[in-house]
Amino acid sequence: MTVTPPASTPPVPGRRLHIRPDRAPGDPGADAPWLREPLPEPFAGWFRRRGWSARPHQLAMLQLGREGRHALLVAPTGAGKTLAGFLPSLAELAGAQRPARAGLHTLYVSPLKALAVDVARNLETPVAEMALDVRVETRTGDTPPHRRARQMRAPPDVLMTTPEQLALMLAHPDAEKLFAGLRRVVLDELHALAPSRRGDLLALDLARLRRLAPGAAVTGLSATVRQPEALARYVAGTGPDAPPVDIVTVVGGARPEIAILACDHGLPMAGHTAAWAMPAVYEAIRAHRMTLVFVNTRLQAEFVFQELWRLNDDALPVALHHGSLDATRRRRVEAAMAAGKLKAVVCTATLDLGVDWGDVDLVINIGAPKGASRLMQRIGRANHRLDEPSRAWLVPASRFEALECEAAVELVEEAAQDTPDPREGALDVLAQHVLGMAVAGPFSAGDLYEEVRSAAPYAGLSRADFDDVLAFVATGGYALRSYAQFARIRQDRHGLWRVATPADARRYRLNAGVIVEAAKVRVRLAKRPRARRPDGRPGLAPQGRRNAGRLLGEVEEDFISQLAPGDTFIFAGEVLRFEGLSADEALVTRAAGQDPKIPAWAGGRFPLSTFLAARVRSLAADPAQWPALPPETRALLQWQRAFSALPPPDGLLAETFPRAGRFYLALWPFEGRLAHQTLGVLLVRRLERARLRPLGHVASDYGVAVWAAEDIAAALSGAGGRGPRLSLDALLSEDMLGDDLEEWLEETTLMRQAFRQCAVVSGLVERRHPGAPQKTGRQVMFSTDLVFDVLRRHQPDHVLLRAARQEAAANLLDVKRLAGMLARIRGRVVWRALERVSPLSVSLVLEIGRVAAPGDPDALLAEAEAALLAEALGQDG
């Protein structure tokens, strides 16, 4: 992507207001006008009846709303951000000056359907109790088509929606009429939306809203972030005409109480499930009113839920919530939690964001948190109040994770933030937007280009890149222009661009959105008893769909393809027996099988944040900080210092050692699994060129190891009198991210994977076609792979190939992170040539065993761990 600096992107010139939540009139510095202005009726009376008083930042947001200012509210969880964002709208709608049913007044955009629905439900309570003549509705992917159509004709006063649904509304021919009277836009959980492809889509939609409703004031609501100015630019857009944005930051509040769970019988060296902690977690659930048990992956969620139910002799109401479960099932769990009917919910990031879950008084995070900001977000779900401390447990699954947990707690205590940097807008998302704007009506290329550049992620978009995207939507690009199906827009005699056919508009509406998940198969309980096959073996009765019962959710197609009838697996909190496929569904029955498999979902692991990684390195390198660590982790670092060396905080520890006829190189960057996997692949290529016959690599969040048939240490030292064949400086030079990376990308499936996503998002390949069933994952793969081969052969600079490289570098390879690490360690590599595996490297050797034996994620490693530690410490006889 060619980046041209925008003509003008000045700092946001709004006011910066730092407000303590307990500030009251009469306090020093409490002479701000919004604190002197009383809360208007009927709101003041409603607050009094509830025993509440409006917080200073809520009054500040109300005053900024009266002034018609754009604003960003940055506040911790439990500060009442959502109510603060809606107070200006409700006050205005309650005022006598607004005529009844004057059209859409406030648009609320949430990253989650569940959050939009929950906020609508919570907003309806004060509306009803104050008898306000305000109509509140939601529009999500679950909203029936007839209601969506009615909302376009007769919109409510307040509409709660998601970025995808907003894009569809803006692509409607009546969008100008719908949004002409819009007064306010509220963007909730903006810190979670902005640094993502969905954030790119929303930014483009905000650019269009600024044209359709230039008088609308935009309010962003965010948890505490590292760069609020970047979010403010996102709210207002960029360029010389961008309006000022006032940033209201809530500081102070009760500090959270965080404890790291201690292990009575020793933390393992490797592993991810924290199975050792399940009895203690269960006892904590018993002792508290409501507990949220957060995990980082859906696989962990299924495992933890099963373990807790195995211990649940008291029949406590414990539920499971993750993104692959059926939506109806998730809504039931959410409603039960809000009503106080559950003791605990085991959940993934689906519950990270601001839904009010009632009387939660403990948050437990299983595994390392991977980021201080994410940890603070999760901890804030407990109590959900600023003036009471939230209580949380961290449960490390291994000795390394204990190190990470301690580092995260320190960052939380310092209120440090590790939210990601602003991102460049994706070109495939832009292609989808261009088509959507053509569906809405004819547009001028020049006008749309200027509009797009006002969106913060696209402020640096060059006209050449925009024209390439436009040509792609119009023809498919040079290599595809002879295929009529790729010509989705056309230019009329006035030079305006229009959608080519009504069918293209229908296909856009069916395929809009930027979330491209791996192909899924629905899992459904078999309703009828199993019949006998002619050969006497058990099988399903032949009624097909009539045999289907309740829908449980979805698992990935690749996982189901590996199952044979009779295999058991854990899903939706149950042990299920796979009976067979019926149409596009997997039919299952409840079972009590031994050693059931656990589905693994793509993209489930969080990356270790840059800030947290730096703190982990600092903690590991400083013995003065070790007393805060668990005894097992302290012992590991002490052994490492005695037998090898500690990883330097600003450099890199490299270790070489022989083992079992192989020669290992272990590196300790502490930069996250994704960056380490990429580094491992590139190191293998360089060792191949050095004729050291590399055999493989393995990565964890903390280190990476490669192993070879030839002696790596001898090649580095020149043992044998032949002189060194390679150096660590050359091996780890930054140029590995040039030709080495490009050549590997050409050979691997990663580029195909990234291209597949870009082809679907851009609309080049459809998932859904009017009147046809949704394409399976294999059908989409076949279509995109064909196009990929054509483009790579005939137009290697095609805009979608460039978009795929951008996607792969950012989300599949973490190239930016790896480049920063290589620059940081230049001249700071500490090498230890060892005679045996080091204490730290035991975890990487165990990781090799875990990858090779995908059964029980931890139990299979127990015996190997003891033997390897004895070997590292020279106790193996």
PDB file of C-alpha atoms in Angstrom, residues 324-507:
ATOM      1  CA  SER A 324     -19.138 -20.702  18.601  1.00  0.00           C
ATOM      2  CA  LEU A 325     -22.171 -21.562  20.712  1.00  0.00           C
ATOM      3  CA  ASP A 326     -25.612 -21.065  19.249  1.00  0.00           C
ATOM      4  CA  ALA A 327     -26.800 -17.444  19.625  1.00  0.00           C
ATOM      5  CA  THR A 328     -30.000 -18.509  21.410  1.00  0.00           C
ATOM      6  CA  ARG A 329     -27.958 -20.461  23.935  1.00  0.00           C
ATOM      7  CA  ARG A 330     -25.670 -17.453  24.528  1.00  0.00           C
ATOM      8  CA  ARG A 331     -28.644 -15.115  25.037  1.00  0.00           C
ATOM      9  CA  ARG A 332     -30.100 -17.475  27.637  1.00  0.00           C
ATOM     10  CA  VAL A 333     -26.797 -17.469  29.529  1.00  0.00           C
ATOM     11  CA  GLU A 334     -26.614 -13.661  29.372  1.00  0.00           C
ATOM     12  CA  ALA A 335     -30.183 -13.262  30.626  1.00  0.00           C
ATOM     13  CA  ALA A 336     -29.623 -15.732  33.471  1.00  0.00           C
ATOM     14  CA  MET A 337     -26.414 -13.957  34.497  1.00  0.00           C
ATOM     15  CA  ALA A 338     -28.060 -10.530  34.456  1.00  0.00           C
ATOM     16  CA  ALA A 339     -30.924 -11.916  36.566  1.00  0.00           C
ATOM     17  CA  GLY A 340     -28.529 -13.345  39.150  1.00  0.00           C
ATOM     18  CA  LYS A 341     -29.493 -16.966  38.489  1.00  0.00           C
ATOM     19  CA  LEU A 342     -25.949 -18.257  37.917  1.00  0.00           C
ATOM     20  CA  LYS A 343     -22.982 -18.770  40.208  1.00  0.00           C
ATOM     21  CA  ALA A 344     -20.419 -18.596  37.430  1.00  0.00           C
ATOM     22  CA  VAL A 345     -19.880 -18.305  33.694  1.00  0.00           C
ATOM     23  CA  VAL A 346     -16.826 -19.704  31.920  1.00  0.00           C
ATOM     24  CA  CYS A 347     -16.269 -17.306  29.038  1.00  0.00           C
ATOM     25  CA  THR A 348     -13.896 -16.029  26.376  1.00  0.00           C
ATOM     26  CA  ALA A 349     -13.447 -12.503  25.011  1.00  0.00           C
ATOM     27  CA  THR A 350     -17.145 -12.526  24.064  1.00  0.00           C
ATOM     28  CA  LEU A 351     -17.794 -11.084  27.548  1.00  0.00           C
ATOM     29  CA  ASP A 352     -14.763  -8.753  27.689  1.00  0.00           C
ATOM     30  CA  LEU A 353     -16.782  -5.697  26.740  1.00  0.00           C
ATOM     31  CA  GLY A 354     -19.213  -3.534  28.636  1.00  0.00           C
ATOM     32  CA  VAL A 355     -22.330  -5.640  29.191  1.00  0.00           C
ATOM     33  CA  ASP A 356     -23.579  -5.151  32.772  1.00  0.00           C
ATOM     34  CA  TRP A 357     -23.566  -8.649  34.229  1.00  0.00           C
ATOM     35  CA  GLY A 358     -25.292  -7.939  37.507  1.00  0.00           C
ATOM     36  CA  ASP A 359     -23.777  -8.829  40.839  1.00  0.00           C
ATOM     37  CA  VAL A 360     -20.386 -10.206  39.793  1.00  0.00           C
ATOM     38  CA  ASP A 361     -18.000 -10.042  42.741  1.00  0.00           C
ATOM     39  CA  LEU A 362     -15.013 -12.057  41.437  1.00  0.00           C
ATOM     40  CA  VAL A 363     -13.200 -12.350  38.119  1.00  0.00           C
ATOM     41  CA  ILE A 364     -10.830 -15.259  37.535  1.00  0.00           C
ATOM     42  CA  ASN A 365      -8.485 -15.179  34.550  1.00  0.00           C
ATOM     43  CA  ILE A 366      -7.243 -18.653  33.591  1.00  0.00           C
ATOM     44  CA  GLY A 367      -3.848 -18.427  31.929  1.00  0.00           C
ATOM     45  CA  ALA A 368      -1.688 -15.373  31.383  1.00  0.00           C
ATOM     46  CA  PRO A 369      -3.598 -12.208  30.388  1.00  0.00           C
ATOM     47  CA  LYS A 370      -1.345 -11.263  27.391  1.00  0.00           C
ATOM     48  CA  GLY A 371      -1.994  -7.554  27.978  1.00  0.00           C
ATOM     49  CA  ALA A 372      -2.486  -5.164  30.891  1.00  0.00           C
ATOM     50  CA  SER A 373      -5.322  -3.273  29.201  1.00  0.00           C
ATOM     51  CA  ARG A 374      -7.226  -6.488  28.488  1.00  0.00           C
ATOM     52  CA  LEU A 375      -6.707  -7.566  32.091  1.00  0.00           C
ATOM     53  CA  MET A 376      -8.064  -4.255  33.410  1.00  0.00           C
ATOM     54  CA  GLN A 377     -11.079  -4.583  31.123  1.00  0.00           C
ATOM     55  CA  ARG A 378     -11.832  -8.057  32.456  1.00  0.00           C
ATOM     56  CA  ILE A 379     -11.226  -7.145  36.091  1.00  0.00           C
ATOM     57  CA  GLY A 380     -13.662  -4.264  35.718  1.00  0.00           C
ATOM     58  CA  ARG A 381     -16.488  -6.718  35.142  1.00  0.00           C
ATOM     59  CA  ALA A 382     -16.405  -7.404  38.913  1.00  0.00           C
ATOM     60  CA  ASN A 383     -18.533  -4.936  40.919  1.00  0.00           C
ATOM     61  CA  HIS A 384     -18.764  -2.689  37.838  1.00  0.00           C
ATOM     62  CA  ARG A 385     -18.513   0.344  40.141  1.00  0.00           C
ATOM     63  CA  LEU A 386     -15.800   2.980  40.396  1.00  0.00           C
ATOM     64  CA  ASP A 387     -15.947   3.424  44.154  1.00  0.00           C
ATOM     65  CA  GLU A 388     -15.544  -0.255  45.104  1.00  0.00           C
ATOM     66  CA  PRO A 389     -12.457  -2.335  44.360  1.00  0.00           C
ATOM     67  CA  SER A 390     -12.843  -5.120  41.819  1.00  0.00           C
ATOM     68  CA  ARG A 391     -11.518  -8.487  42.974  1.00  0.00           C
ATOM     69  CA  ALA A 392      -9.652 -10.781  40.619  1.00  0.00           C
ATOM     70  CA  TRP A 393      -7.566 -13.929  40.565  1.00  0.00           C
ATOM     71  CA  LEU A 394      -4.920 -14.716  37.978  1.00  0.00           C
ATOM     72  CA  VAL A 395      -4.302 -18.430  37.446  1.00  0.00           C
ATOM     73  CA  PRO A 396      -1.037 -19.146  35.603  1.00  0.00           C
ATOM     74  CA  ALA A 397      -0.838 -22.432  33.716  1.00  0.00           C
ATOM     75  CA  SER A 398       2.969 -22.659  33.826  1.00  0.00           C
ATOM     76  CA  ARG A 399       6.049 -21.121  35.397  1.00  0.00           C
ATOM     77  CA  PHE A 400       6.456 -18.738  32.482  1.00  0.00           C
ATOM     78  CA  GLU A 401       2.840 -17.635  32.768  1.00  0.00           C
ATOM     79  CA  ALA A 402       3.428 -16.862  36.457  1.00  0.00           C
ATOM     80  CA  LEU A 403       6.164 -14.474  35.339  1.00  0.00           C
ATOM     81  CA  GLU A 404       3.743 -12.865  32.879  1.00  0.00           C
ATOM     82  CA  CYS A 405       0.975 -12.635  35.496  1.00  0.00           C
ATOM     83  CA  GLU A 406       3.262 -10.810  37.917  1.00  0.00           C
ATOM     84  CA  ALA A 407       4.342  -8.384  35.189  1.00  0.00           C
ATOM     85  CA  ALA A 408       0.702  -7.735  34.272  1.00  0.00           C
ATOM     86  CA  VAL A 409      -0.248  -7.037  37.908  1.00  0.00           C
ATOM     87  CA  GLU A 410       2.578  -4.501  38.157  1.00  0.00           C
ATOM     88  CA  LEU A 411       1.385  -2.739  35.002  1.00  0.00           C
ATOM     89  CA  VAL A 412      -2.189  -2.647  36.304  1.00  0.00           C
ATOM     90  CA  GLU A 413      -1.003  -1.150  39.598  1.00  0.00           C
ATOM     91  CA  GLU A 414       0.818   1.539  37.606  1.00  0.00           C
ATOM     92  CA  ALA A 415      -2.296   2.069  35.421  1.00  0.00           C
ATOM     93  CA  ALA A 416      -0.029   1.460  32.418  1.00  0.00           C
ATOM     94  CA  GLN A 417      -1.703   0.948  29.043  1.00  0.00           C
ATOM     95  CA  ASP A 418      -0.687  -1.341  26.181  1.00  0.00           C
ATOM     96  CA  THR A 419      -3.438  -0.722  23.644  1.00  0.00           C
ATOM     97  CA  PRO A 420      -2.225  -1.107  20.038  1.00  0.00           C
ATOM     98  CA  ASP A 421      -1.081   1.697  17.759  1.00  0.00           C
ATOM     99  CA  PRO A 422      -3.437   3.142  15.116  1.00  0.00           C
ATOM    100  CA  ARG A 423      -3.516   1.069  11.932  1.00  0.00           C
ATOM    101  CA  GLU A 424      -3.519   1.717   8.201  1.00  0.00           C
ATOM    102  CA  GLY A 425      -6.849   1.030   6.587  1.00  0.00           C
ATOM    103  CA  ALA A 426      -7.161  -2.253   4.694  1.00  0.00           C
ATOM    104  CA  LEU A 427      -7.629  -2.022   0.921  1.00  0.00           C
ATOM    105  CA  ASP A 428     -10.079  -4.941   0.740  1.00  0.00           C
ATOM    106  CA  VAL A 429     -12.334  -3.193   3.284  1.00  0.00           C
ATOM    107  CA  LEU A 430     -12.141  -0.061   1.130  1.00  0.00           C
ATOM    108  CA  ALA A 431     -13.174  -2.090  -1.928  1.00  0.00           C
ATOM    109  CA  GLN A 432     -16.282  -3.306  -0.110  1.00  0.00           C
ATOM    110  CA  HIS A 433     -17.099   0.271   0.910  1.00  0.00           C
ATOM    111  CA  VAL A 434     -16.705   1.558  -2.651  1.00  0.00           C
ATOM    112  CA  LEU A 435     -19.223  -1.010  -3.856  1.00  0.00           C
ATOM    113  CA  GLY A 436     -21.587  -0.101  -1.017  1.00  0.00           C
ATOM    114  CA  MET A 437     -21.467   3.579  -1.948  1.00  0.00           C
ATOM    115  CA  ALA A 438     -22.312   2.675  -5.555  1.00  0.00           C
ATOM    116  CA  VAL A 439     -25.273   0.656  -4.286  1.00  0.00           C
ATOM    117  CA  ALA A 440     -26.442   3.754  -2.372  1.00  0.00           C
ATOM    118  CA  GLY A 441     -26.284   5.926  -5.492  1.00  0.00           C
ATOM    119  CA  PRO A 442     -23.970   7.347  -8.150  1.00  0.00           C
ATOM    120  CA  PHE A 443     -20.767   8.955  -6.933  1.00  0.00           C
ATOM    121  CA  SER A 444     -17.859  10.973  -8.250  1.00  0.00           C
ATOM    122  CA  ALA A 445     -14.487   9.291  -7.840  1.00  0.00           C
ATOM    123  CA  GLY A 446     -12.812  12.505  -6.724  1.00  0.00           C
ATOM    124  CA  ASP A 447     -15.468  13.297  -4.142  1.00  0.00           C
ATOM    125  CA  LEU A 448     -15.395   9.771  -2.725  1.00  0.00           C
ATOM    126  CA  TYR A 449     -11.591   9.836  -2.544  1.00  0.00           C
ATOM    127  CA  GLU A 450     -11.634  13.007  -0.453  1.00  0.00           C
ATOM    128  CA  GLU A 451     -14.377  11.547   1.743  1.00  0.00           C
ATOM    129  CA  VAL A 452     -12.397   8.344   2.293  1.00  0.00           C
ATOM    130  CA  ARG A 453      -9.276  10.302   3.206  1.00  0.00           C
ATOM    131  CA  SER A 454     -11.199  11.991   6.009  1.00  0.00           C
ATOM    132  CA  ALA A 455     -11.426   8.590   7.738  1.00  0.00           C
ATOM    133  CA  ALA A 456      -8.495   8.315  10.154  1.00  0.00           C
ATOM    134  CA  PRO A 457      -7.188   4.884   9.009  1.00  0.00           C
ATOM    135  CA  TYR A 458      -7.171   6.098   5.385  1.00  0.00           C
ATOM    136  CA  ALA A 459      -5.701   9.566   5.951  1.00  0.00           C
ATOM    137  CA  GLY A 460      -2.521   8.497   4.138  1.00  0.00           C
ATOM    138  CA  LEU A 461      -4.234   6.747   1.203  1.00  0.00           C
ATOM    139  CA  SER A 462      -2.686   7.776  -2.122  1.00  0.00           C
ATOM    140  CA  ARG A 463      -4.847   8.580  -5.127  1.00  0.00           C
ATOM    141  CA  ALA A 464      -3.056   5.818  -7.027  1.00  0.00           C
ATOM    142  CA  ASP A 465      -4.115   3.217  -4.467  1.00  0.00           C
ATOM    143  CA  PHE A 466      -7.665   4.548  -4.447  1.00  0.00           C
ATOM    144  CA  ASP A 467      -7.822   4.366  -8.232  1.00  0.00           C
ATOM    145  CA  ASP A 468      -6.514   0.795  -8.124  1.00  0.00           C
ATOM    146  CA  VAL A 469      -9.293  -0.139  -5.691  1.00  0.00           C
ATOM    147  CA  LEU A 470     -11.864   1.605  -7.874  1.00  0.00           C
ATOM    148  CA  ALA A 471     -10.601  -0.229 -10.979  1.00  0.00           C
ATOM    149  CA  PHE A 472     -10.728  -3.517  -9.096  1.00  0.00           C
ATOM    150  CA  VAL A 473     -14.389  -3.012  -8.162  1.00  0.00           C
ATOM    151  CA  ALA A 474     -15.160  -1.912 -11.728  1.00  0.00           C
ATOM    152  CA  THR A 475     -13.356  -4.677 -13.634  1.00  0.00           C
ATOM    153  CA  GLY A 476     -11.622  -7.061 -11.229  1.00  0.00           C
ATOM    154  CA  GLY A 477      -8.293  -5.647 -12.382  1.00  0.00           C
ATOM    155  CA  TYR A 478      -6.251  -6.095 -15.538  1.00  0.00           C
ATOM    156  CA  ALA A 479      -5.942  -9.872 -15.237  1.00  0.00           C
ATOM    157  CA  LEU A 480      -9.684 -10.390 -14.622  1.00  0.00           C
ATOM    158  CA  ARG A 481     -11.289  -7.691 -16.751  1.00  0.00           C
ATOM    159  CA  SER A 482     -12.468 -10.154 -19.412  1.00  0.00           C
ATOM    160  CA  TYR A 483     -14.754 -11.861 -16.842  1.00  0.00           C
ATOM    161  CA  ALA A 484     -18.110 -10.083 -16.682  1.00  0.00           C
ATOM    162  CA  GLN A 485     -18.919 -11.223 -13.124  1.00  0.00           C
ATOM    163  CA  PHE A 486     -16.107  -9.093 -11.732  1.00  0.00           C
ATOM    164  CA  ALA A 487     -17.480  -5.842 -13.234  1.00  0.00           C
ATOM    165  CA  ARG A 488     -19.669  -4.683 -10.353  1.00  0.00           C
ATOM    166  CA  ILE A 489     -19.772  -0.923 -10.971  1.00  0.00           C
ATOM    167  CA  ARG A 490     -19.759   1.110 -14.185  1.00  0.00           C
ATOM    168  CA  GLN A 491     -19.261   4.723 -15.172  1.00  0.00           C
ATOM    169  CA  ASP A 492     -22.172   6.587 -16.749  1.00  0.00           C
ATOM    170  CA  ARG A 493     -21.997   9.292 -19.419  1.00  0.00           C
ATOM    171  CA  HIS A 494     -21.688  11.962 -16.716  1.00  0.00           C
ATOM    172  CA  GLY A 495     -18.594  10.315 -15.312  1.00  0.00           C
ATOM    173  CA  LEU A 496     -20.359   9.057 -12.184  1.00  0.00           C
ATOM    174  CA  TRP A 497     -19.952   5.517 -10.896  1.00  0.00           C
ATOM    175  CA  ARG A 498     -23.053   3.340 -10.385  1.00  0.00           C
ATOM    176  CA  VAL A 499     -23.692  -0.251  -9.382  1.00  0.00           C
ATOM    177  CA  ALA A 500     -23.662  -2.325 -12.567  1.00  0.00           C
ATOM    178  CA  THR A 501     -26.874  -4.323 -12.050  1.00  0.00           C
ATOM    179  CA  PRO A 502     -29.551  -4.823  -9.384  1.00  0.00           C
ATOM    180  CA  ALA A 503     -28.140  -8.330  -8.915  1.00  0.00           C
ATOM    181  CA  ASP A 504     -24.788  -6.820  -7.878  1.00  0.00           C
ATOM    182  CA  ALA A 505     -26.605  -4.737  -5.265  1.00  0.00           C
ATOM    183  CA  ARG A 506     -28.350  -7.827  -3.889  1.00  0.00           C
ATOM    184  CA  ARG A 507     -25.065  -9.732  -3.727  1.00  0.00           C
TER     185      ARG A 507
END
